[in-house]
Each structure stands twice: as C-alpha cells, then as structure tokens.
Amino acid sequence: MSDGAQAAMPAVTPPAAVDAAMDADGPHAWQRLPVWDAYTLLVLAGTITLTFVMPAASDHPYAASVLLSAIVPLYLTLGHRAVRAGVDDTRYAYGYLGGALALFGTASFVAGTSWYAAFALVPHCFQMLSLRRACTAAMVANMVPLAALLRYRHESSVIVIMAAIGVLGTISAVFFGSWIDRIITESRERARLIERLRSSQAEVARLSHAAGAAAERERLTTEIHDTLAQGFLTILTLLQAAERRLPPDDPMRAAVEPAIRTARDNLAEARALIAARPPVALDAAPVAEALRRLTATFGEETRVDATYRIEGEPRPLSPAADVVLLRAAQEALANVRRHACARAVTVRLAFDEAAARLTVTDDGVGFDPDHVVQPDLGTGEHFGLAGLHRRAETLGGTVSIRSAPGEGTTLTVLLPDEPVDPAHLREPTAGTRG
C-alpha cells in the first residue's frame, strides 16, 4: 500500500493568481524564486533517490531519473519566466506545465516512485495559473499515478483505495488552494487600500502645504502692497515733483532721472509680485533681451564699462529658468554696484547643447568666497547669494563663484534644459555679497 500513499498530493499550495506588484516588504512569498528553486530541486532529488532505493516500485529507475531531471531546466527557463511575468495563464506557464506534466506522467509509468514529484508540480500549477485552470492541472497531476497503476494489474481493491486517495488528494489541493487564494486576494486588497491611504495622506499633506503657502503669500502680498509698493509710489511722486521744479539745464537732473526710473521699475516689480506675475523685464522681451537691457541700464547708471554677450544659438527656456537667470544677473550686478568698485563688467549668456549658462565677471576688488557672511534672519540681510543658490537648485542647476581679494569676481549659473519641477519657484529677498 506504500505505492498508494504516493498518489495523494499534499494540500499546502501557493495562491492561484500571481501578482507582479512589489509591496514595501518585497516580492510576495510565491514569487521568491530562490525559495521555490530550492524546494523544487529538493523534491525532485528526493524522488529520483527513491527510484533507486525502492526498486520494487521502479521498473526503469534510470529512465525515470532522466525524465524527472529534464523538468529542472524546463522549470529554470519557462517556469521562472512564468512567475516573473506576474500574471496568470501566460504562454510560459502553459509551456512549462505542459512539458513538466508530460515528463512526470511518463516517469510515473516507468517508475511508481516518480509520483512523489507531484509535491513540486502541483504548487507550480497554483503559482502560474488562474484558480480554475490550476485546479484542473492539479487534478491531472494527482490522477496520473492512478492511471499508471493499471500497468501493474493490481487487485481491484488496491485500485479502489488508490482512486480514493487520488480523489482525496485532489479535493484537498483544490480546497486549500482556493482558501489560500482568497486569503491572498484579501491581502492584496488590503495592500491596495493601504497604498490609497498613503496616497491620500500625501495629498492631504500637499494640500496643507499649498494652503499654508497660499496663506503666507497672501500675507506677504498684503505687506508688500502696504509697505514697499506704497513706499516706492511715494518716492516716485516726490522725485517727479522735484524734477518738475528743476530748470531744464540743471545738472541735478542727471541724478534725479535715474532715480525716477529705478523707483518706477521697482514699483512695477512690487506690483508684479502682488499679482503673482513674472518679473516686469520678462513681460515684454525674452530673457536674452531682458539681460541686454539690464546690462545697458547698469552701465548708464554706474558709468561702469558694461558689456553683454550671447554665445551659442539662443532658444526659448522655461519661464522658471528665465526668472532664475534674470534674478541671478540682478543679484550679481547689485553686488558689483555695492561692493566691487569695478571698472568693467561682462555679462555672458551661453546656450550649450543641454544647458544655459549665465556668467557675470567684474574686475573689482574681489573677496574670499570661503568667508561669505551667512544670512541674518534678524535683519534680513545677506540673503542674496543664499537665495541665488536655492533658486538654481530648485531647477536642478548649480551656482559657482570664483573670486579672490584684488582679482575680481566671476559668478556662473548653470541651468539644465530639463529642470526639476519648477512649479514652486521661490523668490528670496535680494541681498548682498557677504
């Protein structure tokens, strides 16, 4: 009766469906190939060993060993691909299981102990096939040994017992396979719900951040309107009134007119910030033209020899990149005006194959970049370079400064053509070089 016990298949099987998704803990248990490789090889090696240990049940142990060994390369090729595919009923699954069951059935007819190989093949059915097809394949695997019994012409009572064991093994495999499949389905659903919860939490956090940013922006725009904008408007009104009182040939006009222009430009910038619009200089012209005008105005106001150059073929950049380049040039020229005591300054805008590069070079007194004064949160001073670094980093760019006392300064801003998400470009307060 020992041969009869071999026809029954253990009921412990993996789930019917194969899920390709990877959760936070890694692959599902039935997709961990090293574990199943070791299990499959162990079962097949044990079965082959039994064909020689129990010669009474094995007419042709060498032939059975060859047939069972042929299952291994089939599993390592088609079987692995079926599991990795992450879906049920693939052509790899059909190819592997069809070939493996054929080899298993043939081995069962030449050696009764080959029936133990079903301990490996039935779990594979539930790994690679949908539940209904897996149950059918499991039934075939359990009934093949029963058909093989007819070759040995056992007594009818033995065949009845063997049939009962085969049916019981099939029912057990189907029952536990279905039960495990339901458990895995519920686990997957819980995993999906957890992922939705995480997404919802992330969305809530994002919306909370956006709401806080909107509230802070509203506060700042109110403050800008009530302080800076009104202050610029007052300065502009006073300067215009003073200009009207000056005779046409008064030399003071040479100082008042640039002051009026600067007050008017800064009032327009303040209003643009309040309305969340791009800088005024970019409204009427692309960044290349805006930089040319900025350089020319700087030269007129400071009497510094200001030169502007474009290298490469100009091309449109993202609005966020335009803002960063303009603000970088404004910050650099502001530092030249306040600190450099320069006689000449050069602004270059270069278009490389995959990036835009802004370089501002002066021949001023220079400074030691390693001893730059840190931003002062109390007074709001010295935020210029720190803000410039943050602007460039927002777009995946870089800022470099080359300077030394008495050797002038070169500031370079490099922005890639494909920047990081620029949706929330920050507008730090312009500061000073230290």
Tab-separated table of C-alpha atoms in Angstrom:
chain	number	residue	atom	x	y	z
A	1	MET	CA	0.000	0.000	0.000
A	2	SER	CA	3.030	2.312	0.144
A	3	ASP	CA	2.609	2.999	-3.564
A	4	GLY	CA	-0.944	4.151	-2.949
A	5	ALA	CA	0.079	6.768	-0.437
A	6	GLN	CA	2.309	8.275	-3.062
A	7	ALA	CA	-0.672	9.223	-5.219
A	8	ALA	CA	-2.024	11.721	-2.691
A	9	MET	CA	-0.905	15.284	-3.074
A	10	PRO	CA	-0.302	17.494	-0.015
A	11	ALA	CA	-2.788	20.302	0.322
A	12	VAL	CA	-0.343	23.127	1.038
A	13	THR	CA	-0.214	25.193	-2.151
A	14	PRO	CA	0.566	28.788	-3.127
A	15	PRO	CA	-2.185	31.171	-4.282
A	16	ALA	CA	-3.794	30.814	-7.693
A	17	ALA	CA	-3.094	34.237	-9.056
A	18	VAL	CA	0.358	35.710	-9.472
A	19	ASP	CA	0.667	39.363	-8.593
A	20	ALA	CA	3.581	41.205	-10.158
A	21	ALA	CA	3.292	44.198	-7.853
A	22	MET	CA	6.017	44.661	-5.291
A	23	ASP	CA	4.905	45.916	-1.911
A	24	ALA	CA	7.073	47.645	0.674
A	25	ASP	CA	8.319	44.301	2.022
A	26	GLY	CA	9.495	42.991	-1.361
A	27	PRO	CA	8.071	40.213	-3.556
A	28	HIS	CA	5.221	38.012	-2.424
A	29	ALA	CA	6.170	34.675	-0.909
A	30	TRP	CA	5.185	32.713	-4.017
A	31	GLN	CA	7.384	34.970	-6.156
A	32	ARG	CA	10.587	34.422	-4.172
A	33	LEU	CA	12.273	32.214	-6.733
A	34	PRO	CA	15.303	31.101	-4.670
A	35	VAL	CA	12.984	29.563	-2.088
A	36	TRP	CA	10.927	27.733	-4.698
A	37	ASP	CA	14.055	26.704	-6.613
A	38	ALA	CA	15.439	25.032	-3.511
A	39	TYR	CA	12.088	23.365	-2.758
A	40	THR	CA	11.663	22.074	-6.320
A	41	LEU	CA	15.201	20.730	-6.559
A	42	LEU	CA	14.877	19.059	-3.148
A	43	VAL	CA	11.615	17.295	-4.092
A	44	LEU	CA	12.928	16.128	-7.474
A	45	ALA	CA	16.242	14.965	-5.984
A	46	GLY	CA	14.386	13.046	-3.255
A	47	THR	CA	12.073	11.463	-5.837
A	48	ILE	CA	14.994	10.368	-8.030
A	49	THR	CA	16.704	8.892	-4.982
A	50	LEU	CA	13.586	6.864	-4.137
A	51	THR	CA	13.519	5.321	-7.602
A	52	PHE	CA	16.776	3.551	-6.717
A	53	VAL	CA	16.032	2.950	-3.018
A	54	MET	CA	12.666	1.254	-3.795
A	55	PRO	CA	13.409	-0.957	-6.815
A	56	ALA	CA	10.196	-2.950	-6.300
A	57	ALA	CA	8.194	0.078	-7.380
A	58	SER	CA	10.589	1.152	-10.141
A	59	ASP	CA	10.973	-0.947	-13.288
A	60	HIS	CA	13.283	1.543	-15.022
A	61	PRO	CA	14.884	3.836	-12.429
A	62	TYR	CA	17.445	5.287	-14.864
A	63	ALA	CA	14.807	6.247	-17.406
A	64	ALA	CA	12.631	7.784	-14.681
A	65	SER	CA	15.632	9.733	-13.364
A	66	VAL	CA	16.341	11.182	-16.806
A	67	LEU	CA	12.688	12.187	-17.275
A	68	LEU	CA	12.454	13.819	-13.858
A	69	SER	CA	15.811	15.578	-14.280
A	70	ALA	CA	14.541	17.101	-17.544
A	71	ILE	CA	11.940	19.004	-15.513
A	72	VAL	CA	14.711	21.115	-13.888
A	73	PRO	CA	15.933	23.068	-16.960
A	74	LEU	CA	12.327	23.443	-18.077
A	75	TYR	CA	11.468	25.000	-14.715
A	76	LEU	CA	14.533	27.257	-14.601
A	77	THR	CA	13.700	28.703	-18.033
A	78	LEU	CA	9.967	28.715	-18.770
A	79	GLY	CA	8.888	28.329	-15.134
A	80	HIS	CA	10.935	31.312	-13.967
A	81	ARG	CA	9.589	33.475	-16.772
A	82	ALA	CA	6.026	32.487	-15.898
A	83	VAL	CA	6.492	33.504	-12.254
A	84	ARG	CA	8.277	36.755	-13.100
A	85	ALA	CA	5.563	37.712	-15.581
A	86	GLY	CA	3.302	38.453	-12.635
A	87	VAL	CA	0.116	37.371	-14.434
A	88	ASP	CA	-1.785	34.101	-14.762
A	89	ASP	CA	-2.040	31.776	-17.728
A	90	THR	CA	0.924	33.028	-19.755
A	91	ARG	CA	2.386	31.056	-22.630
A	92	TYR	CA	5.417	30.369	-20.439
A	93	ALA	CA	3.150	28.821	-17.801
A	94	TYR	CA	1.415	26.613	-20.337
A	95	GLY	CA	4.731	25.626	-21.903
A	96	TYR	CA	6.350	24.726	-18.611
A	97	LEU	CA	3.398	22.902	-17.036
A	98	GLY	CA	2.544	21.045	-20.246
A	99	GLY	CA	6.101	19.809	-20.623
A	100	ALA	CA	6.562	19.073	-16.908
A	101	LEU	CA	3.301	17.112	-16.618
A	102	ALA	CA	4.184	15.148	-19.743
A	103	LEU	CA	7.601	14.210	-18.304
A	104	PHE	CA	6.021	13.472	-14.921
A	105	GLY	CA	3.335	11.240	-16.437
A	106	THR	CA	5.844	9.289	-18.493
A	107	ALA	CA	8.134	8.842	-15.492
A	108	SER	CA	5.161	7.609	-13.430
A	109	PHE	CA	4.554	4.775	-15.926
A	110	VAL	CA	8.160	3.555	-15.764
A	111	ALA	CA	8.710	4.064	-12.026
A	112	GLY	CA	5.972	4.230	-9.423
A	113	THR	CA	8.085	6.307	-7.055
A	114	SER	CA	8.041	9.136	-9.630
A	115	TRP	CA	4.644	10.039	-8.205
A	116	TYR	CA	6.406	11.950	-5.401
A	117	ALA	CA	7.343	14.638	-7.946
A	118	ALA	CA	3.739	15.844	-7.699
A	119	PHE	CA	4.732	17.522	-4.426
A	120	ALA	CA	6.616	20.044	-6.579
A	121	LEU	CA	4.396	20.222	-9.655
A	122	VAL	CA	1.047	20.884	-8.009
A	123	PRO	CA	2.275	24.051	-6.202
A	124	HIS	CA	3.635	25.228	-9.563
A	125	CYS	CA	0.156	24.885	-11.037
A	126	PHE	CA	-1.249	27.270	-8.444
A	127	GLN	CA	1.719	29.615	-8.886
A	128	MET	CA	1.296	30.098	-12.609
A	129	LEU	CA	-2.361	29.504	-13.493
A	130	SER	CA	-5.686	31.040	-12.597
A	131	LEU	CA	-7.632	29.182	-9.930
A	132	ARG	CA	-9.887	27.162	-12.249
A	133	ARG	CA	-7.066	26.064	-14.541
A	134	ALA	CA	-4.808	25.377	-11.563
A	135	CYS	CA	-7.435	23.060	-10.068
A	136	THR	CA	-7.709	21.193	-13.381
A	137	ALA	CA	-3.941	20.803	-13.633
A	138	ALA	CA	-3.756	19.627	-10.016
A	139	MET	CA	-6.424	17.005	-10.761
A	140	VAL	CA	-4.403	15.741	-13.719
A	141	ALA	CA	-1.230	15.560	-11.636
A	142	ASN	CA	-2.996	13.567	-8.900
A	143	MET	CA	-4.787	11.197	-11.277
A	144	VAL	CA	-1.769	10.332	-13.454
A	145	PRO	CA	-0.399	7.910	-10.806
A	146	LEU	CA	-3.800	6.215	-10.661
A	147	ALA	CA	-3.683	5.582	-14.401
A	148	ALA	CA	-0.159	4.237	-14.010
A	149	LEU	CA	-1.448	1.607	-11.553
A	150	LEU	CA	-3.313	-0.149	-14.361
A	151	ARG	CA	0.056	-1.074	-15.829
A	152	TYR	CA	0.867	-3.154	-12.737
A	153	ARG	CA	-2.504	-5.015	-12.767
A	154	HIS	CA	-3.081	-4.683	-9.021
A	155	GLU	CA	-6.098	-6.190	-7.373
A	156	SER	CA	-9.321	-4.206	-7.771
A	157	SER	CA	-9.400	-3.367	-4.057
A	158	VAL	CA	-5.954	-1.755	-4.341
A	159	ILE	CA	-7.092	0.283	-7.337
A	160	VAL	CA	-10.208	1.468	-5.443
A	161	ILE	CA	-8.099	2.546	-2.483
A	162	MET	CA	-5.653	4.281	-4.793
A	163	ALA	CA	-8.512	6.062	-6.560
A	164	ALA	CA	-9.934	7.217	-3.234
A	165	ILE	CA	-6.517	8.539	-2.197
A	166	GLY	CA	-6.116	10.329	-5.540
A	167	VAL	CA	-9.541	11.926	-5.309
A	168	LEU	CA	-8.948	12.918	-1.690
A	169	GLY	CA	-5.597	14.462	-2.608
A	170	THR	CA	-7.178	16.387	-5.479
A	171	ILE	CA	-10.003	17.694	-3.320
A	172	SER	CA	-7.565	18.713	-0.590
A	173	ALA	CA	-5.330	20.532	-3.057
A	174	VAL	CA	-8.279	22.353	-4.633
A	175	PHE	CA	-9.816	23.259	-1.269
A	176	PHE	CA	-6.643	24.605	0.302
A	177	GLY	CA	-5.550	26.225	-2.940
A	178	SER	CA	-8.864	28.107	-3.137
A	179	TRP	CA	-8.678	29.047	0.525
A	180	ILE	CA	-5.151	30.412	0.192
A	181	ASP	CA	-6.166	32.216	-2.987
A	182	ARG	CA	-8.936	34.037	-1.101
A	183	ILE	CA	-6.502	34.972	1.664
A	184	ILE	CA	-4.017	36.375	-0.845
A	185	THR	CA	-6.774	38.251	-2.680
A	186	GLU	CA	-7.846	39.896	0.566
A	187	SER	CA	-4.206	40.690	1.384
A	188	ARG	CA	-3.778	42.346	-1.989
A	189	GLU	CA	-6.924	44.360	-1.449
A	190	ARG	CA	-5.663	45.486	1.932
A	191	ALA	CA	-2.345	46.420	0.336
A	192	ARG	CA	-4.201	48.486	-2.257
A	193	LEU	CA	-6.223	50.180	0.477
A	194	ILE	CA	-3.039	50.942	2.410
A	195	GLU	CA	-1.477	52.402	-0.715
A	196	ARG	CA	-4.567	54.544	-1.295
A	197	LEU	CA	-4.386	55.678	2.313
A	198	ARG	CA	-0.749	56.621	1.873
A	199	SER	CA	-1.602	58.495	-1.324
A	200	SER	CA	-4.449	60.264	0.449
A	201	GLN	CA	-2.165	61.228	3.322
A	202	ALA	CA	0.416	62.542	0.852
A	203	GLU	CA	-2.283	64.502	-0.953
A	204	VAL	CA	-3.556	65.936	2.339
A	205	ALA	CA	-0.006	66.946	3.237
A	206	ARG	CA	0.466	68.523	-0.179
A	207	LEU	CA	-2.811	70.418	0.047
A	208	SER	CA	-1.984	71.537	3.585
A	209	HIS	CA	1.387	72.784	2.398
A	210	ALA	CA	-0.244	74.547	-0.556
A	211	ALA	CA	-2.834	76.140	1.731
A	212	GLY	CA	-0.120	77.310	4.110
A	213	ALA	CA	1.944	78.670	1.214
A	214	ALA	CA	-1.123	80.458	-0.174
A	215	ALA	CA	-1.889	81.988	3.220
A	216	GLU	CA	1.723	83.101	3.633
A	217	ARG	CA	1.756	84.533	0.121
A	218	GLU	CA	-1.435	86.443	0.831
A	219	ARG	CA	0.148	87.852	3.974
A	220	LEU	CA	3.310	88.850	2.128
A	221	THR	CA	1.441	90.435	-0.772
A	222	THR	CA	-0.558	92.493	1.696
A	223	GLU	CA	2.645	93.568	3.431
A	224	ILE	CA	4.325	94.375	0.096
A	225	HIS	CA	1.329	96.411	-1.008
A	226	ASP	CA	1.077	98.337	2.264
A	227	THR	CA	4.813	98.971	2.694
A	228	LEU	CA	7.130	98.559	-0.289
A	229	ALA	CA	4.685	99.399	-3.049
A	230	GLN	CA	3.354	102.415	-1.215
A	231	GLY	CA	6.884	103.474	-0.347
A	232	PHE	CA	8.039	103.271	-3.972
A	233	LEU	CA	4.954	105.172	-5.064
A	234	THR	CA	5.690	107.921	-2.550
A	235	ILE	CA	9.355	108.095	-3.612
A	236	LEU	CA	8.351	108.236	-7.267
A	237	THR	CA	5.850	111.029	-6.609
A	238	LEU	CA	8.398	113.077	-4.656
A	239	LEU	CA	11.102	112.602	-7.288
A	240	GLN	CA	8.762	113.588	-10.108
A	241	ALA	CA	7.709	116.693	-8.172
A	242	ALA	CA	11.370	117.609	-7.633
A	243	GLU	CA	12.139	117.058	-11.311
A	244	ARG	CA	9.398	119.439	-12.345
A	245	ARG	CA	10.897	122.173	-10.173
A	246	LEU	CA	14.372	121.813	-11.681
A	247	PRO	CA	15.376	124.040	-14.600
A	248	PRO	CA	15.939	122.135	-17.889
A	249	ASP	CA	19.687	122.713	-17.719
A	250	ASP	CA	20.117	121.908	-14.029
A	251	PRO	CA	22.854	119.239	-13.541
A	252	MET	CA	20.758	117.616	-10.778
A	253	ARG	CA	18.506	116.179	-13.473
A	254	ALA	CA	21.274	113.686	-14.317
A	255	ALA	CA	20.850	112.199	-10.829
A	256	VAL	CA	17.079	112.571	-10.475
A	257	GLU	CA	16.111	110.903	-13.752
A	258	PRO	CA	17.831	107.526	-12.989
A	259	ALA	CA	16.304	107.639	-9.507
A	260	ILE	CA	12.849	108.126	-11.027
A	261	ARG	CA	13.423	105.233	-13.432
A	262	THR	CA	14.638	102.964	-10.640
A	263	ALA	CA	11.675	103.855	-8.402
A	264	ARG	CA	9.255	103.262	-11.279
A	265	ASP	CA	10.829	99.882	-12.137
A	266	ASN	CA	10.779	98.716	-8.525
A	267	LEU	CA	7.173	99.824	-8.092
A	268	ALA	CA	6.291	97.757	-11.151
A	269	GLU	CA	8.202	94.775	-9.712
A	270	ALA	CA	6.360	95.097	-6.396
A	271	ARG	CA	3.015	95.132	-8.196
A	272	ALA	CA	4.076	92.102	-10.257
A	273	LEU	CA	4.874	90.234	-7.040
A	274	ILE	CA	1.491	91.154	-5.608
A	275	ALA	CA	-0.248	89.884	-8.751
A	276	ALA	CA	1.984	86.742	-8.915
A	277	ARG	CA	3.177	87.711	-12.378
A	278	PRO	CA	6.656	87.139	-13.852
A	279	PRO	CA	9.197	89.945	-13.458
A	280	VAL	CA	8.321	93.044	-15.467
A	281	ALA	CA	11.503	92.776	-17.523
A	282	LEU	CA	10.330	89.391	-18.877
A	283	ASP	CA	6.833	90.566	-19.792
A	284	ALA	CA	7.873	92.421	-22.937
A	285	ALA	CA	11.000	90.521	-24.003
A	286	PRO	CA	12.721	87.122	-23.731
A	287	VAL	CA	15.391	86.667	-21.125
A	288	ALA	CA	18.240	87.342	-23.564
A	289	GLU	CA	16.831	90.773	-24.389
A	290	ALA	CA	15.964	91.450	-20.743
A	291	LEU	CA	19.583	90.776	-19.771
A	292	ARG	CA	20.830	93.088	-22.509
A	293	ARG	CA	18.624	95.912	-21.222
A	294	LEU	CA	19.630	95.220	-17.632
A	295	THR	CA	23.324	95.398	-18.538
A	296	ALA	CA	22.892	98.598	-20.542
A	297	THR	CA	20.940	100.263	-17.727
A	298	PHE	CA	23.583	99.211	-15.210
A	299	GLY	CA	26.302	100.782	-17.337
A	300	GLU	CA	24.387	104.023	-17.743
A	301	GLU	CA	23.676	104.356	-14.033
A	302	THR	CA	27.120	103.400	-12.699
A	303	ARG	CA	29.405	104.613	-15.523
A	304	VAL	CA	30.985	101.161	-15.448
A	305	ASP	CA	32.050	99.663	-18.788
A	306	ALA	CA	29.262	97.054	-19.022
A	307	THR	CA	29.393	94.506	-21.867
A	308	TYR	CA	26.749	91.943	-22.795
A	309	ARG	CA	27.406	88.886	-24.973
A	310	ILE	CA	25.402	85.934	-26.229
A	311	GLU	CA	27.173	82.691	-27.099
A	312	GLY	CA	25.561	79.851	-28.986
A	313	GLU	CA	22.159	79.758	-30.629
A	314	PRO	CA	19.512	81.379	-28.401
A	315	ARG	CA	16.493	79.211	-27.692
A	316	PRO	CA	13.388	79.575	-25.513
A	317	LEU	CA	13.782	78.438	-21.911
A	318	SER	CA	11.139	77.614	-19.342
A	319	PRO	CA	9.550	80.627	-17.574
A	320	ALA	CA	11.094	79.471	-14.308
A	321	ALA	CA	14.582	79.333	-15.882
A	322	ASP	CA	14.082	82.845	-17.299
A	323	VAL	CA	13.262	84.117	-13.819
A	324	VAL	CA	16.318	82.439	-12.260
A	325	LEU	CA	18.707	83.852	-14.885
A	326	LEU	CA	17.264	87.353	-14.597
A	327	ARG	CA	17.359	87.345	-10.794
A	328	ALA	CA	20.912	85.971	-10.846
A	329	ALA	CA	22.066	88.793	-13.125
A	330	GLN	CA	20.284	91.372	-10.984
A	331	GLU	CA	21.893	90.000	-7.828
A	332	ALA	CA	25.361	89.859	-9.374
A	333	LEU	CA	25.147	93.409	-10.748
A	334	ALA	CA	23.775	94.678	-7.442
A	335	ASN	CA	26.830	93.221	-5.709
A	336	VAL	CA	29.125	94.820	-8.290
A	337	ARG	CA	27.426	98.173	-7.701
A	338	ARG	CA	27.669	97.957	-3.912
A	339	HIS	CA	30.945	96.161	-3.289
A	340	ALA	CA	33.207	95.604	-6.289
A	341	CYS	CA	34.443	99.123	-7.197
A	342	ALA	CA	34.821	97.658	-10.663
A	343	ARG	CA	35.803	99.491	-13.846
A	344	ALA	CA	34.353	96.863	-16.192
A	345	VAL	CA	31.785	94.085	-16.023
A	346	THR	CA	30.810	91.465	-18.590
A	347	VAL	CA	27.525	89.563	-18.700
A	348	ARG	CA	27.518	86.422	-20.878
A	349	LEU	CA	24.570	84.203	-21.693
A	350	ALA	CA	25.703	80.948	-23.328
A	351	PHE	CA	23.468	78.249	-24.780
A	352	ASP	CA	25.139	74.829	-24.669
A	353	GLU	CA	23.650	71.641	-26.084
A	354	ALA	CA	21.842	70.734	-22.881
A	355	ALA	CA	22.097	73.784	-20.638
A	356	ALA	CA	22.025	77.562	-20.379
A	357	ARG	CA	24.915	79.288	-18.631
A	358	LEU	CA	24.955	82.822	-17.238
A	359	THR	CA	28.347	84.321	-16.324
A	360	VAL	CA	28.895	87.729	-14.732
A	361	THR	CA	32.531	88.825	-14.479
A	362	ASP	CA	33.938	92.015	-12.963
A	363	ASP	CA	37.450	93.382	-12.398
A	364	GLY	CA	36.702	94.733	-8.943
A	365	VAL	CA	38.250	94.247	-5.551
A	366	GLY	CA	37.065	90.654	-5.233
A	367	PHE	CA	36.523	88.774	-1.979
A	368	ASP	CA	37.168	85.419	-0.322
A	369	PRO	CA	34.232	83.046	-1.130
A	370	ASP	CA	35.175	80.883	1.860
A	371	HIS	CA	34.361	83.732	4.223
A	372	VAL	CA	30.973	84.815	2.962
A	373	VAL	CA	28.764	86.260	5.682
A	374	GLN	CA	25.834	83.998	6.470
A	375	PRO	CA	22.247	85.289	6.046
A	376	ASP	CA	20.985	87.231	9.070
A	377	LEU	CA	17.467	86.112	9.969
A	378	GLY	CA	17.114	89.006	12.373
A	379	THR	CA	17.853	91.815	9.918
A	380	GLY	CA	17.024	90.028	6.670
A	381	GLU	CA	20.451	90.960	5.242
A	382	HIS	CA	22.927	88.865	3.263
A	383	PHE	CA	20.299	86.639	1.665
A	384	GLY	CA	21.363	87.357	-1.922
A	385	LEU	CA	23.784	84.516	-2.656
A	386	ALA	CA	21.911	82.043	-0.448
A	387	GLY	CA	18.703	82.837	-2.309
A	388	LEU	CA	20.505	82.504	-5.634
A	389	HIS	CA	21.723	79.019	-4.706
A	390	ARG	CA	18.194	77.998	-3.713
A	391	ARG	CA	16.743	79.305	-6.981
A	392	ALA	CA	19.209	77.305	-9.078
A	393	GLU	CA	18.799	74.136	-7.010
A	394	THR	CA	15.021	74.341	-7.483
A	395	LEU	CA	15.608	73.804	-11.213
A	396	GLY	CA	18.399	71.258	-10.811
A	397	GLY	CA	21.076	73.871	-11.585
A	398	THR	CA	24.277	74.999	-9.910
A	399	VAL	CA	25.890	78.265	-8.847
A	400	SER	CA	29.650	78.722	-8.663
A	401	ILE	CA	31.699	81.735	-7.571
A	402	ARG	CA	35.347	82.283	-8.400
A	403	SER	CA	36.992	85.217	-6.667
A	404	ALA	CA	39.941	86.352	-4.605
A	405	PRO	CA	40.863	89.666	-2.970
A	406	GLY	CA	42.104	92.052	-5.648
A	407	GLU	CA	41.334	89.674	-8.557
A	408	GLY	CA	37.715	90.417	-9.351
A	409	THR	CA	34.772	88.039	-9.268
A	410	THR	CA	33.147	85.589	-11.671
A	411	LEU	CA	29.684	84.228	-10.880
A	412	THR	CA	28.333	81.363	-13.020
A	413	VAL	CA	24.820	79.952	-13.026
A	414	LEU	CA	24.239	76.714	-14.952
A	415	LEU	CA	20.690	75.524	-15.613
A	416	PRO	CA	19.915	72.250	-17.449
A	417	ASP	CA	17.335	72.227	-20.231
A	418	GLU	CA	15.236	69.662	-18.355
A	419	PRO	CA	14.927	71.142	-14.875
A	420	VAL	CA	13.451	69.628	-11.762
A	421	ASP	CA	9.830	70.583	-11.068
A	422	PRO	CA	9.843	74.392	-11.095
A	423	ALA	CA	6.205	74.783	-10.090
A	424	HIS	CA	7.016	76.440	-6.790
A	425	LEU	CA	9.874	78.725	-7.679
A	426	ARG	CA	10.804	80.724	-4.612
A	427	GLU	CA	11.523	84.452	-4.762
A	428	PRO	CA	14.050	85.058	-1.974
A	429	THR	CA	14.786	88.592	-0.947
A	430	ALA	CA	17.740	90.067	-2.829
A	431	GLY	CA	20.701	90.519	-0.561
A	432	THR	CA	24.377	91.375	-0.686
A	433	ARG	CA	27.572	89.643	-1.434
A	434	GLY	CA	28.545	88.953	2.139
